[in-house]
Amino acid sequence: MKKPILLAAALAALASPVAAQSCLVVDELWVAGHTKATGALETRVATMGTNVATQRSLTLEMLLSAMKVQTAQVSTNGEREVNLVSNTQQAVAATLSQVAQRQALVDAREQYSIETGQGVNACGSIDLMNSTNRSMGNVAMTGRESYRELDVAPGKNVPIPEATRARLKDPTKADAAILFDPSASDDDRKIVIQDMAGLPIPKPTAAMPGAEADLMMLRARRVEALRSPALVSLSAVRAMSSTDDHQIGTSAASPLAQLEALIAQYGGGPQYEAWSAGLAGQSEHGLLIELTRMRSMSLALRQQLIEQQARTAAVLGTMLATQASGNL
């Protein structure tokens, strides 16, 4: 029963559109309803179009806003990245600059500091060199002054009895070893030199005739001239053992004592080991300073040697002149 009814209903449904397409509707009520439905549909379609346009506009604005936000974000990130890179580079440059400055300070301290860049025991070495140079430089002046103090110096006119009494006063002072004894007094060295020179040469008196007085004076001057090279050399030896008393406020030792101090430090003496070990901790600049000191010391000693050789040559020349001239 149900199957025939369903079949008939399906056939009726299929036949209805065909019948609607072919028939004309004249019912006013239906027409009014159709017109009303059509207007409502058109209104809804227009409203939907308006809504779609509004939604599209909103969507476009949202897209534009999103693009602006994206652009701003990219710009901000780019600026941040640029600032970050710039700040990083500045920090790296500042760090490298600080490292270079600190390294330069370390190098400068290592090269020129008082401990490693000015030689071993800079202050003590400078004091020793200055004292030695001052003492050695005063040898010539001290020798000339002590030479003029002798009673047999050229131009002196010491009475023979007075000179004789001075030489006979203390026979123990007639020893050349006193000249090299650091504990001996300067007066004792003076007595030794006068004993070596002998008595002063007699000078003419006012009662002598003119020719006789002139001849006697010439002989006295010749003897004094022949004695003078030896006396100058002996006075230089005397000055090498004398302390420096010419500068107020100084307490420099004698030139011989200063030379002994140099030998003690640089020539294998007690301070040599400490000085030699200190060279290992010196920088290139410090070693150059030490080399300069050694050269300065060598020049000073060479100058002393030249002066000694000149005095020796003068003494030998005087001896040769004496032998050649005979008893003139």
PDB file of C-alpha atoms in Angstrom, residues 131-317:
ATOM      1  CA  SER A 131     130.421  60.696  43.045  1.00  0.00           C
ATOM      2  CA  THR A 132     133.090  58.954  40.993  1.00  0.00           C
ATOM      3  CA  ASN A 133     132.960  61.516  38.187  1.00  0.00           C
ATOM      4  CA  ARG A 134     133.160  64.372  40.681  1.00  0.00           C
ATOM      5  CA  SER A 135     136.105  62.822  42.520  1.00  0.00           C
ATOM      6  CA  MET A 136     137.983  61.942  39.347  1.00  0.00           C
ATOM      7  CA  GLY A 137     137.295  65.359  37.851  1.00  0.00           C
ATOM      8  CA  ASN A 138     138.793  67.079  40.882  1.00  0.00           C
ATOM      9  CA  VAL A 139     142.074  65.163  40.731  1.00  0.00           C
ATOM     10  CA  ALA A 140     143.766  67.744  38.515  1.00  0.00           C
ATOM     11  CA  MET A 141     142.567  70.697  40.596  1.00  0.00           C
ATOM     12  CA  THR A 142     143.419  69.029  43.894  1.00  0.00           C
ATOM     13  CA  GLY A 143     146.827  68.036  42.518  1.00  0.00           C
ATOM     14  CA  ARG A 144     147.615  71.619  41.489  1.00  0.00           C
ATOM     15  CA  GLU A 145     146.597  72.972  44.877  1.00  0.00           C
ATOM     16  CA  SER A 146     148.631  70.397  46.783  1.00  0.00           C
ATOM     17  CA  TYR A 147     151.572  71.009  44.408  1.00  0.00           C
ATOM     18  CA  ARG A 148     151.606  74.714  45.258  1.00  0.00           C
ATOM     19  CA  GLU A 149     151.634  73.890  48.988  1.00  0.00           C
ATOM     20  CA  LEU A 150     155.012  72.121  48.782  1.00  0.00           C
ATOM     21  CA  ASP A 151     158.011  74.047  50.106  1.00  0.00           C
ATOM     22  CA  VAL A 152     159.929  73.017  46.971  1.00  0.00           C
ATOM     23  CA  ALA A 153     157.280  74.301  44.546  1.00  0.00           C
ATOM     24  CA  PRO A 154     158.558  76.713  41.878  1.00  0.00           C
ATOM     25  CA  GLY A 155     158.619  80.277  43.134  1.00  0.00           C
ATOM     26  CA  LYS A 156     158.816  79.343  46.819  1.00  0.00           C
ATOM     27  CA  ASN A 157     161.665  80.740  48.917  1.00  0.00           C
ATOM     28  CA  VAL A 158     161.624  78.652  52.086  1.00  0.00           C
ATOM     29  CA  PRO A 159     164.759  79.011  54.228  1.00  0.00           C
ATOM     30  CA  ILE A 160     166.997  75.974  54.131  1.00  0.00           C
ATOM     31  CA  PRO A 161     167.148  75.560  57.960  1.00  0.00           C
ATOM     32  CA  GLU A 162     163.366  75.572  58.193  1.00  0.00           C
ATOM     33  CA  ALA A 163     163.032  72.974  55.413  1.00  0.00           C
ATOM     34  CA  THR A 164     165.707  70.845  57.046  1.00  0.00           C
ATOM     35  CA  ARG A 165     163.972  70.848  60.428  1.00  0.00           C
ATOM     36  CA  ALA A 166     160.684  69.841  58.766  1.00  0.00           C
ATOM     37  CA  ARG A 167     162.341  66.844  57.123  1.00  0.00           C
ATOM     38  CA  LEU A 168     164.181  65.697  60.229  1.00  0.00           C
ATOM     39  CA  LYS A 169     161.179  66.068  62.492  1.00  0.00           C
ATOM     40  CA  ASP A 170     159.701  62.610  61.884  1.00  0.00           C
ATOM     41  CA  PRO A 171     161.864  60.107  59.967  1.00  0.00           C
ATOM     42  CA  THR A 172     159.023  57.540  59.876  1.00  0.00           C
ATOM     43  CA  LYS A 173     157.148  59.710  57.380  1.00  0.00           C
ATOM     44  CA  ALA A 174     159.794  59.160  54.689  1.00  0.00           C
ATOM     45  CA  ASP A 175     157.999  56.151  53.216  1.00  0.00           C
ATOM     46  CA  ALA A 176     156.357  56.141  49.770  1.00  0.00           C
ATOM     47  CA  ALA A 177     153.777  53.623  50.983  1.00  0.00           C
ATOM     48  CA  ILE A 178     152.081  56.494  52.806  1.00  0.00           C
ATOM     49  CA  LEU A 179     151.026  57.905  49.421  1.00  0.00           C
ATOM     50  CA  PHE A 180     148.829  54.840  48.811  1.00  0.00           C
ATOM     51  CA  ASP A 181     147.613  54.323  52.363  1.00  0.00           C
ATOM     52  CA  PRO A 182     143.931  55.375  52.551  1.00  0.00           C
ATOM     53  CA  SER A 183     144.192  55.791  56.311  1.00  0.00           C
ATOM     54  CA  ALA A 184     147.131  58.228  56.098  1.00  0.00           C
ATOM     55  CA  SER A 185     146.525  61.946  56.426  1.00  0.00           C
ATOM     56  CA  ASP A 186     147.045  64.394  53.602  1.00  0.00           C
ATOM     57  CA  ASP A 187     149.784  66.170  55.589  1.00  0.00           C
ATOM     58  CA  ASP A 188     151.717  62.907  55.850  1.00  0.00           C
ATOM     59  CA  ARG A 189     151.557  62.509  52.058  1.00  0.00           C
ATOM     60  CA  LYS A 190     152.830  66.075  51.698  1.00  0.00           C
ATOM     61  CA  ILE A 191     155.835  65.299  53.930  1.00  0.00           C
ATOM     62  CA  VAL A 192     156.670  62.203  51.858  1.00  0.00           C
ATOM     63  CA  ILE A 193     156.691  64.211  48.611  1.00  0.00           C
ATOM     64  CA  GLN A 194     158.905  66.928  50.137  1.00  0.00           C
ATOM     65  CA  ASP A 195     161.328  64.301  51.406  1.00  0.00           C
ATOM     66  CA  MET A 196     161.497  62.816  47.892  1.00  0.00           C
ATOM     67  CA  ALA A 197     162.165  66.240  46.356  1.00  0.00           C
ATOM     68  CA  GLY A 198     164.976  67.117  48.754  1.00  0.00           C
ATOM     69  CA  LEU A 199     165.755  70.563  50.097  1.00  0.00           C
ATOM     70  CA  PRO A 200     164.657  73.747  48.374  1.00  0.00           C
ATOM     71  CA  ILE A 201     167.190  75.360  46.080  1.00  0.00           C
ATOM     72  CA  PRO A 202     168.893  78.400  47.662  1.00  0.00           C
ATOM     73  CA  LYS A 203     167.804  81.703  46.151  1.00  0.00           C
ATOM     74  CA  PRO A 204     170.036  84.782  45.839  1.00  0.00           C
ATOM     75  CA  THR A 205     169.979  87.379  48.552  1.00  0.00           C
ATOM     76  CA  ALA A 206     169.903  91.132  48.208  1.00  0.00           C
ATOM     77  CA  ALA A 207     173.592  91.367  49.212  1.00  0.00           C
ATOM     78  CA  MET A 208     174.791  89.369  46.202  1.00  0.00           C
ATOM     79  CA  PRO A 209     176.227  91.144  43.171  1.00  0.00           C
ATOM     80  CA  GLY A 210     173.867  91.385  40.219  1.00  0.00           C
ATOM     81  CA  ALA A 211     175.572  88.891  37.896  1.00  0.00           C
ATOM     82  CA  GLU A 212     176.089  86.337  40.660  1.00  0.00           C
ATOM     83  CA  ALA A 213     172.477  86.718  41.815  1.00  0.00           C
ATOM     84  CA  ASP A 214     171.157  86.275  38.290  1.00  0.00           C
ATOM     85  CA  LEU A 215     173.219  83.151  37.740  1.00  0.00           C
ATOM     86  CA  MET A 216     172.084  81.684  41.040  1.00  0.00           C
ATOM     87  CA  MET A 217     168.442  82.474  40.218  1.00  0.00           C
ATOM     88  CA  LEU A 218     168.757  80.824  36.792  1.00  0.00           C
ATOM     89  CA  ARG A 219     170.169  77.676  38.366  1.00  0.00           C
ATOM     90  CA  ALA A 220     167.401  77.630  40.971  1.00  0.00           C
ATOM     91  CA  ARG A 221     164.722  78.049  38.334  1.00  0.00           C
ATOM     92  CA  ARG A 222     166.223  75.288  36.216  1.00  0.00           C
ATOM     93  CA  VAL A 223     166.252  72.883  39.129  1.00  0.00           C
ATOM     94  CA  GLU A 224     162.678  73.816  40.007  1.00  0.00           C
ATOM     95  CA  ALA A 225     161.620  73.299  36.391  1.00  0.00           C
ATOM     96  CA  LEU A 226     163.299  69.884  36.270  1.00  0.00           C
ATOM     97  CA  ARG A 227     161.675  68.894  39.546  1.00  0.00           C
ATOM     98  CA  SER A 228     158.192  70.085  38.578  1.00  0.00           C
ATOM     99  CA  PRO A 229     157.086  67.134  36.341  1.00  0.00           C
ATOM    100  CA  ALA A 230     157.865  64.652  39.092  1.00  0.00           C
ATOM    101  CA  LEU A 231     156.249  66.863  41.724  1.00  0.00           C
ATOM    102  CA  VAL A 232     153.126  67.251  39.581  1.00  0.00           C
ATOM    103  CA  SER A 233     152.900  63.470  39.146  1.00  0.00           C
ATOM    104  CA  LEU A 234     153.403  62.846  42.860  1.00  0.00           C
ATOM    105  CA  SER A 235     150.787  65.502  43.667  1.00  0.00           C
ATOM    106  CA  ALA A 236     148.334  63.718  41.336  1.00  0.00           C
ATOM    107  CA  VAL A 237     149.027  60.474  43.198  1.00  0.00           C
ATOM    108  CA  ARG A 238     148.446  62.365  46.425  1.00  0.00           C
ATOM    109  CA  ALA A 239     145.153  63.757  45.060  1.00  0.00           C
ATOM    110  CA  MET A 240     143.930  60.249  44.160  1.00  0.00           C
ATOM    111  CA  SER A 241     143.976  59.391  47.872  1.00  0.00           C
ATOM    112  CA  SER A 242     142.531  62.703  49.088  1.00  0.00           C
ATOM    113  CA  THR A 243     138.862  63.209  49.861  1.00  0.00           C
ATOM    114  CA  ASP A 244     136.755  65.804  48.075  1.00  0.00           C
ATOM    115  CA  ASP A 245     136.627  68.808  50.382  1.00  0.00           C
ATOM    116  CA  HIS A 246     136.015  71.450  47.722  1.00  0.00           C
ATOM    117  CA  GLN A 247     132.225  71.262  47.618  1.00  0.00           C
ATOM    118  CA  ILE A 248     130.292  72.232  50.711  1.00  0.00           C
ATOM    119  CA  GLY A 249     127.712  69.692  51.810  1.00  0.00           C
ATOM    120  CA  THR A 250     129.303  66.720  50.025  1.00  0.00           C
ATOM    121  CA  SER A 251     130.942  63.703  51.603  1.00  0.00           C
ATOM    122  CA  ALA A 252     132.489  62.065  48.552  1.00  0.00           C
ATOM    123  CA  ALA A 253     135.259  59.577  49.156  1.00  0.00           C
ATOM    124  CA  SER A 254     138.663  59.767  47.543  1.00  0.00           C
ATOM    125  CA  PRO A 255     139.023  58.847  43.859  1.00  0.00           C
ATOM    126  CA  LEU A 256     140.754  55.591  44.797  1.00  0.00           C
ATOM    127  CA  ALA A 257     137.885  54.708  47.134  1.00  0.00           C
ATOM    128  CA  GLN A 258     135.385  55.513  44.377  1.00  0.00           C
ATOM    129  CA  LEU A 259     137.267  53.287  41.939  1.00  0.00           C
ATOM    130  CA  GLU A 260     137.233  50.489  44.497  1.00  0.00           C
ATOM    131  CA  ALA A 261     133.459  50.935  44.806  1.00  0.00           C
ATOM    132  CA  LEU A 262     133.126  50.630  41.019  1.00  0.00           C
ATOM    133  CA  ILE A 263     135.235  47.482  41.027  1.00  0.00           C
ATOM    134  CA  ALA A 264     133.144  46.062  43.862  1.00  0.00           C
ATOM    135  CA  GLN A 265     129.975  46.461  41.788  1.00  0.00           C
ATOM    136  CA  TYR A 266     131.107  45.951  38.200  1.00  0.00           C
ATOM    137  CA  GLY A 267     134.442  44.158  38.412  1.00  0.00           C
ATOM    138  CA  GLY A 268     133.604  40.984  40.303  1.00  0.00           C
ATOM    139  CA  GLY A 269     133.457  42.412  43.812  1.00  0.00           C
ATOM    140  CA  PRO A 270     130.904  41.701  46.552  1.00  0.00           C
ATOM    141  CA  GLN A 271     128.081  43.583  44.791  1.00  0.00           C
ATOM    142  CA  TYR A 272     128.769  42.086  41.360  1.00  0.00           C
ATOM    143  CA  GLU A 273     126.536  39.037  41.826  1.00  0.00           C
ATOM    144  CA  ALA A 274     123.535  41.176  42.758  1.00  0.00           C
ATOM    145  CA  TRP A 275     124.192  43.518  39.836  1.00  0.00           C
ATOM    146  CA  SER A 276     124.606  40.624  37.391  1.00  0.00           C
ATOM    147  CA  ALA A 277     121.386  38.981  38.592  1.00  0.00           C
ATOM    148  CA  GLY A 278     119.542  42.287  38.272  1.00  0.00           C
ATOM    149  CA  LEU A 279     120.416  42.495  34.573  1.00  0.00           C
ATOM    150  CA  ALA A 280     118.145  39.519  33.872  1.00  0.00           C
ATOM    151  CA  GLY A 281     115.091  41.524  34.923  1.00  0.00           C
ATOM    152  CA  GLN A 282     115.918  44.617  32.872  1.00  0.00           C
ATOM    153  CA  SER A 283     114.095  45.614  29.707  1.00  0.00           C
ATOM    154  CA  GLU A 284     115.838  46.609  26.498  1.00  0.00           C
ATOM    155  CA  HIS A 285     115.858  50.246  27.607  1.00  0.00           C
ATOM    156  CA  GLY A 286     117.298  49.279  30.994  1.00  0.00           C
ATOM    157  CA  LEU A 287     120.081  47.280  29.357  1.00  0.00           C
ATOM    158  CA  LEU A 288     120.884  50.238  27.096  1.00  0.00           C
ATOM    159  CA  ILE A 289     121.105  52.440  30.189  1.00  0.00           C
ATOM    160  CA  GLU A 290     123.569  50.005  31.763  1.00  0.00           C
ATOM    161  CA  LEU A 291     125.587  49.885  28.542  1.00  0.00           C
ATOM    162  CA  THR A 292     125.703  53.688  28.465  1.00  0.00           C
ATOM    163  CA  ARG A 293     126.968  53.731  32.044  1.00  0.00           C
ATOM    164  CA  MET A 294     129.676  51.225  31.179  1.00  0.00           C
ATOM    165  CA  ARG A 295     130.789  53.318  28.218  1.00  0.00           C
ATOM    166  CA  SER A 296     130.784  56.489  30.294  1.00  0.00           C
ATOM    167  CA  MET A 297     132.884  54.760  32.925  1.00  0.00           C
ATOM    168  CA  SER A 298     135.253  53.468  30.248  1.00  0.00           C
ATOM    169  CA  LEU A 299     135.711  56.970  28.805  1.00  0.00           C
ATOM    170  CA  ALA A 300     136.408  58.446  32.248  1.00  0.00           C
ATOM    171  CA  LEU A 301     139.001  55.777  33.037  1.00  0.00           C
ATOM    172  CA  ARG A 302     140.568  56.199  29.607  1.00  0.00           C
ATOM    173  CA  GLN A 303     140.877  59.925  30.232  1.00  0.00           C
ATOM    174  CA  GLN A 304     142.627  59.238  33.520  1.00  0.00           C
ATOM    175  CA  LEU A 305     144.961  56.820  31.765  1.00  0.00           C
ATOM    176  CA  ILE A 306     145.806  59.416  29.109  1.00  0.00           C
ATOM    177  CA  GLU A 307     146.591  62.000  31.791  1.00  0.00           C
ATOM    178  CA  GLN A 308     148.783  59.509  33.650  1.00  0.00           C
ATOM    179  CA  GLN A 309     150.645  58.656  30.454  1.00  0.00           C
ATOM    180  CA  ALA A 310     151.167  62.364  29.773  1.00  0.00           C
ATOM    181  CA  ARG A 311     152.669  62.870  33.248  1.00  0.00           C
ATOM    182  CA  THR A 312     154.853  59.800  32.811  1.00  0.00           C
ATOM    183  CA  ALA A 313     156.057  61.069  29.447  1.00  0.00           C
ATOM    184  CA  ALA A 314     156.846  64.455  31.006  1.00  0.00           C
ATOM    185  CA  VAL A 315     158.922  62.805  33.734  1.00  0.00           C
ATOM    186  CA  LEU A 316     160.809  60.654  31.230  1.00  0.00           C
ATOM    187  CA  GLY A 317     161.374  63.663  28.997  1.00  0.00           C
TER     188      GLY A 317
END
